Tab-separated table of C-alpha atoms in Angstrom:
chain	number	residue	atom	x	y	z
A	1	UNK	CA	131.638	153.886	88.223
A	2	UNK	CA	132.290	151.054	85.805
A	3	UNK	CA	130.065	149.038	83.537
A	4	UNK	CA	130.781	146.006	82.034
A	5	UNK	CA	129.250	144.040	78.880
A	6	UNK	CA	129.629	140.744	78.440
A	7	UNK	CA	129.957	139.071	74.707
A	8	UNK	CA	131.028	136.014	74.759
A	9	UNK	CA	131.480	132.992	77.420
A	10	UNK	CA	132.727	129.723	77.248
A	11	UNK	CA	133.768	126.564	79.860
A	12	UNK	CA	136.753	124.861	80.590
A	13	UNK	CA	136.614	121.564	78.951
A	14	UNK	CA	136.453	120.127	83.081
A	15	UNK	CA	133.246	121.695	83.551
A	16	UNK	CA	135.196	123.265	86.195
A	17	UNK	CA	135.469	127.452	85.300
A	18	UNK	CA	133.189	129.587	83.423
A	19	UNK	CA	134.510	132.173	81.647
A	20	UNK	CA	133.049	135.457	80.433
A	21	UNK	CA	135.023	138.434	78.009
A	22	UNK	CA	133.728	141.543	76.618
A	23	UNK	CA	134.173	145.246	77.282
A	24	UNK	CA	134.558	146.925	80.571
A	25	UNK	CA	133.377	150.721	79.909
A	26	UNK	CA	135.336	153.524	82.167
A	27	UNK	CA	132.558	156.279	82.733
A	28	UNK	CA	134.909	158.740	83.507
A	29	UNK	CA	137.395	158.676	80.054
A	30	UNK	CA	134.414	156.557	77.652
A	31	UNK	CA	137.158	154.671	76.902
A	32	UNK	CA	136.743	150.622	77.159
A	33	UNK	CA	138.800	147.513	77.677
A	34	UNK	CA	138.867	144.054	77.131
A	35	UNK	CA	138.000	142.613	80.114
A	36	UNK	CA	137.673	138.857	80.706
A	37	UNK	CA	136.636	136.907	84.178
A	38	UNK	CA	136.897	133.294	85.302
A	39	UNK	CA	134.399	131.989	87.740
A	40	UNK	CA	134.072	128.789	89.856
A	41	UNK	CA	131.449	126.659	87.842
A	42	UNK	CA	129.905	125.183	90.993
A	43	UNK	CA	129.807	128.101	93.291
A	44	UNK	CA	129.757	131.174	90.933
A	45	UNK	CA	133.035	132.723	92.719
A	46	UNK	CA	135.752	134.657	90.718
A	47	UNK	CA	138.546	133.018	89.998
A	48	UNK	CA	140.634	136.096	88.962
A	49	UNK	CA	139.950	138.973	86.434
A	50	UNK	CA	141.769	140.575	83.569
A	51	UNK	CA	141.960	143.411	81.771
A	52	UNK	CA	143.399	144.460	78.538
A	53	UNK	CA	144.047	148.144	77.428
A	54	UNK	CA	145.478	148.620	73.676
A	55	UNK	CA	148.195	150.624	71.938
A	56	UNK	CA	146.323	153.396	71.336
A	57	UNK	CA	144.159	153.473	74.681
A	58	UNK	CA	141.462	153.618	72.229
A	59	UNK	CA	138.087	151.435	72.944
A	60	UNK	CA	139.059	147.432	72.900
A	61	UNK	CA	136.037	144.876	73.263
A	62	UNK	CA	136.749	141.100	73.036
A	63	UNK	CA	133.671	139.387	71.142
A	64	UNK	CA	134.928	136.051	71.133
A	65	UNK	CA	136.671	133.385	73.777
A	66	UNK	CA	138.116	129.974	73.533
A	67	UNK	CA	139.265	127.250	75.891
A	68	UNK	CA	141.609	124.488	75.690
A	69	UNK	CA	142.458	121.709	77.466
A	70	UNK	CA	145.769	122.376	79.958
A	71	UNK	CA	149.159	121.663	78.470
């Protein structure tokens, strides 16, 4: 199984995507990653998903994330 805790969210300066980062947690290792998902606004679909595993395959959690306008 896999958990996941959001920390931060932020939206596209459209109003168009929502999107949330923080840690998802790998029950099996403990370890963690960044993890960070964009979702339709309007209809709550994802978008796409992302994670993010460090160097050191250590625990990673994003706390913070930032949007800006294309180009």
């Amino acid at each position: 199984g896999d958990h996941t805790y959001p920390s931060a969210l932020a939206v596209s300066p459209d109003g168009s995507t929502v999107y949330v980062t923080g840690v998802s947690d790998l029950v099996s290792s403990g370890t963690g990653d960044y993890a960070t998902v964009a979702y339709n606004a309007v209809t709550g679909a994802q978008r796409w998903a992302s994670l993010y595993a460090g160097p050191a395959d250590d625990r990673d959690q994003a706390n913070a994330v930032a949007v800006s306008p294309p180009g």
